[in-house]
Amino acid sequence: MNKISAMGPFVSLLNDPQLNINNMREYGNILINYQIVLNKYLTQMINSYFLALDKVSEGLQDKDSDEVRKHIIDSFEEVFSSMFESDEFSINYNNLINIIIDLNKSYQKFFDASMPFVGRQSLSKEEKDLLFNNLYEIKKLSLEIRNKLNEKNDE
């Protein structure tokens, strides 16, 4: 089972677990902040949508279909235009974009730490040999385990 650690994120987890714990903690904090900012943004969008629906419902009496269509378009345009022009929306949208950038940076940092050889163009000959040797050992061990399980099942 120790051979499995030669591949993928296991290399980093076994070599420096404290670094990964710190990266995961940082990533978790950014995810929490992302959820908070996204909730504020979506709340503002949903509130504007319901405000527009209220405006539409107030002005639907005694109008033909063409006037109703124009009223719906005008109501939504007015409400969402005022929302998009507001300082609160600008702040929420800016925070959302910034937290998405931070989230991507944090994820990239975690990925780079857990897969150190992926960022390079190719593996060195020694790394390839070690990787193939470990894969061979894993395959051999899994075959032995399978054979032993089959023997037990036959008994």
CSV table of C-alpha atoms in Angstrom, one decimal:
chain,number,residue,atom,x,y,z
A,1,MET,CA,0.0,0.0,0.0
A,2,ASN,CA,3.0,2.3,0.5
A,3,LYS,CA,3.5,2.3,-3.3
A,4,ILE,CA,0.2,4.2,-3.8
A,5,SER,CA,1.8,7.2,-2.3
A,6,ALA,CA,4.1,7.6,-5.3
A,7,MET,CA,1.2,8.9,-7.4
A,8,GLY,CA,-1.1,11.8,-7.4
A,9,PRO,CA,-1.9,14.0,-4.4
A,10,PHE,CA,-0.7,11.3,-2.0
A,11,VAL,CA,2.9,12.4,-2.6
A,12,SER,CA,2.2,15.8,-1.1
A,13,LEU,CA,-0.1,14.6,1.7
A,14,LEU,CA,2.6,12.2,2.9
A,15,ASN,CA,5.6,14.5,2.4
A,16,ASP,CA,4.3,17.6,4.1
A,17,PRO,CA,0.8,17.1,5.7
A,18,GLN,CA,1.0,20.4,7.6
A,19,LEU,CA,1.3,22.4,4.4
A,20,ASN,CA,-1.7,20.7,3.0
A,21,ILE,CA,-3.7,21.2,6.1
A,22,ASN,CA,-2.9,24.9,6.0
A,23,ASN,CA,-3.8,25.1,2.3
A,24,MET,CA,-7.1,23.2,2.9
A,25,ARG,CA,-7.9,25.5,5.9
A,26,GLU,CA,-7.3,28.5,3.7
A,27,TYR,CA,-9.3,27.1,0.9
A,28,GLY,CA,-12.2,26.3,3.3
A,29,ASN,CA,-12.2,29.9,4.6
A,30,ILE,CA,-12.3,31.2,1.1
A,31,LEU,CA,-15.2,28.9,0.3
A,32,ILE,CA,-17.1,30.2,3.3
A,33,ASN,CA,-16.5,33.8,2.3
A,34,TYR,CA,-17.5,32.9,-1.2
A,35,GLN,CA,-20.8,31.5,0.0
A,36,ILE,CA,-21.4,34.7,2.1
A,37,VAL,CA,-20.7,37.0,-0.8
A,38,LEU,CA,-22.7,34.9,-3.3
A,39,ASN,CA,-25.7,34.9,-0.9
A,40,LYS,CA,-25.6,38.7,-0.7
A,41,TYR,CA,-25.4,38.9,-4.5
A,42,LEU,CA,-28.2,36.4,-5.1
A,43,THR,CA,-30.4,38.0,-2.4
A,44,GLN,CA,-30.1,41.4,-4.2
A,45,MET,CA,-30.9,39.8,-7.5
A,46,ILE,CA,-33.9,37.9,-6.1
A,47,ASN,CA,-35.2,41.0,-4.2
A,48,SER,CA,-35.0,43.0,-7.5
A,49,TYR,CA,-36.9,40.3,-9.3
A,50,PHE,CA,-39.7,40.2,-6.8
A,51,LEU,CA,-39.8,44.0,-6.8
A,52,ALA,CA,-40.2,43.9,-10.6
A,53,LEU,CA,-43.0,41.3,-10.3
A,54,ASP,CA,-44.8,43.6,-7.8
A,55,LYS,CA,-44.5,46.5,-10.2
A,56,VAL,CA,-45.8,44.3,-13.0
A,57,SER,CA,-48.8,43.1,-11.0
A,58,GLU,CA,-49.7,46.6,-9.9
A,59,GLY,CA,-50.1,47.9,-13.5
A,60,LEU,CA,-51.8,45.0,-15.3
A,61,GLN,CA,-55.4,46.2,-14.9
A,62,ASP,CA,-57.4,47.1,-18.0
A,63,LYS,CA,-54.5,46.7,-20.5
A,64,ASP,CA,-54.4,44.8,-23.8
A,65,SER,CA,-51.7,42.2,-24.5
A,66,ASP,CA,-49.3,44.6,-26.2
A,67,GLU,CA,-49.5,47.1,-23.4
A,68,VAL,CA,-49.0,44.3,-20.8
A,69,ARG,CA,-45.9,43.1,-22.7
A,70,LYS,CA,-44.5,46.7,-22.7
A,71,HIS,CA,-45.4,47.2,-19.1
A,72,ILE,CA,-43.6,44.0,-18.1
A,73,ILE,CA,-40.5,44.9,-20.1
A,74,ASP,CA,-40.5,48.5,-18.7
A,75,SER,CA,-41.0,47.3,-15.1
A,76,PHE,CA,-38.1,44.8,-15.2
A,77,GLU,CA,-35.9,47.3,-17.0
A,78,GLU,CA,-36.5,50.0,-14.5
A,79,VAL,CA,-36.0,47.9,-11.4
A,80,PHE,CA,-32.9,46.1,-12.7
A,81,SER,CA,-31.4,49.2,-14.2
A,82,SER,CA,-31.6,51.0,-10.8
A,83,MET,CA,-30.2,47.9,-9.1
A,84,PHE,CA,-27.2,47.7,-11.5
A,85,GLU,CA,-26.5,51.4,-11.0
A,86,SER,CA,-26.6,51.2,-7.2
A,87,ASP,CA,-23.5,51.4,-5.1
A,88,GLU,CA,-24.6,48.3,-3.2
A,89,PHE,CA,-24.7,46.2,-6.3
A,90,SER,CA,-21.3,47.4,-7.4
A,91,ILE,CA,-19.8,46.5,-4.1
A,92,ASN,CA,-21.5,43.0,-4.0
A,93,TYR,CA,-20.4,42.3,-7.6
A,94,ASN,CA,-16.9,43.5,-7.0
A,95,ASN,CA,-16.7,41.3,-3.9
A,96,LEU,CA,-18.0,38.3,-5.8
A,97,ILE,CA,-15.5,38.7,-8.6
A,98,ASN,CA,-12.6,39.2,-6.1
A,99,ILE,CA,-13.6,36.1,-4.0
A,100,ILE,CA,-13.8,34.0,-7.2
A,101,ILE,CA,-10.3,35.1,-8.1
A,102,ASP,CA,-9.1,34.3,-4.6
A,103,LEU,CA,-10.8,30.9,-4.8
A,104,ASN,CA,-9.1,30.1,-8.1
A,105,LYS,CA,-5.7,31.2,-6.7
A,106,SER,CA,-6.2,29.1,-3.6
A,107,TYR,CA,-7.3,26.0,-5.6
A,108,GLN,CA,-4.3,26.5,-7.9
A,109,LYS,CA,-2.0,26.7,-4.9
A,110,PHE,CA,-3.4,23.5,-3.4
A,111,PHE,CA,-3.2,21.7,-6.8
A,112,ASP,CA,0.4,22.8,-7.3
A,113,ALA,CA,1.4,21.6,-3.9
A,114,SER,CA,-0.3,18.2,-4.3
A,115,MET,CA,0.9,17.5,-7.8
A,116,PRO,CA,4.4,18.9,-8.0
A,117,PHE,CA,5.3,17.2,-11.2
A,118,VAL,CA,2.3,18.3,-13.2
A,119,GLY,CA,3.5,21.9,-13.7
A,120,ARG,CA,6.6,20.8,-15.4
A,121,GLN,CA,6.8,19.9,-19.1
A,122,SER,CA,7.6,16.3,-18.6
A,123,LEU,CA,8.9,13.9,-16.0
A,124,SER,CA,12.6,13.0,-15.8
A,125,LYS,CA,13.8,9.5,-16.6
A,126,GLU,CA,14.2,8.7,-13.0
A,127,GLU,CA,10.7,9.9,-12.1
A,128,LYS,CA,9.2,7.9,-15.0
A,129,ASP,CA,11.1,4.8,-13.9
A,130,LEU,CA,10.0,5.2,-10.3
A,131,LEU,CA,6.4,5.8,-11.4
A,132,PHE,CA,6.4,2.7,-13.7
A,133,ASN,CA,8.1,0.6,-11.1
A,134,ASN,CA,5.6,1.6,-8.5
A,135,LEU,CA,2.7,1.0,-10.9
A,136,TYR,CA,4.1,-2.4,-11.6
A,137,GLU,CA,4.4,-3.2,-7.8
A,138,ILE,CA,0.8,-2.0,-7.2
A,139,LYS,CA,-0.4,-4.2,-10.1
A,140,LYS,CA,1.5,-7.1,-8.7
A,141,LEU,CA,0.1,-6.6,-5.2
A,142,SER,CA,-3.4,-6.2,-6.4
A,143,LEU,CA,-3.1,-9.5,-8.4
A,144,GLU,CA,-1.8,-11.3,-5.3
A,145,ILE,CA,-4.7,-9.9,-3.3
A,146,ARG,CA,-7.2,-10.9,-6.0
A,147,ASN,CA,-5.7,-14.4,-6.1
A,148,LYS,CA,-5.9,-14.8,-2.3
A,149,LEU,CA,-9.5,-13.6,-2.3
A,150,ASN,CA,-10.3,-16.1,-5.1
A,151,GLU,CA,-8.7,-18.9,-3.1
A,152,LYS,CA,-10.7,-18.0,0.0
A,153,ASN,CA,-13.9,-17.9,-2.1
A,154,ASP,CA,-13.1,-21.3,-3.6
A,155,GLU,CA,-12.7,-22.8,-0.1
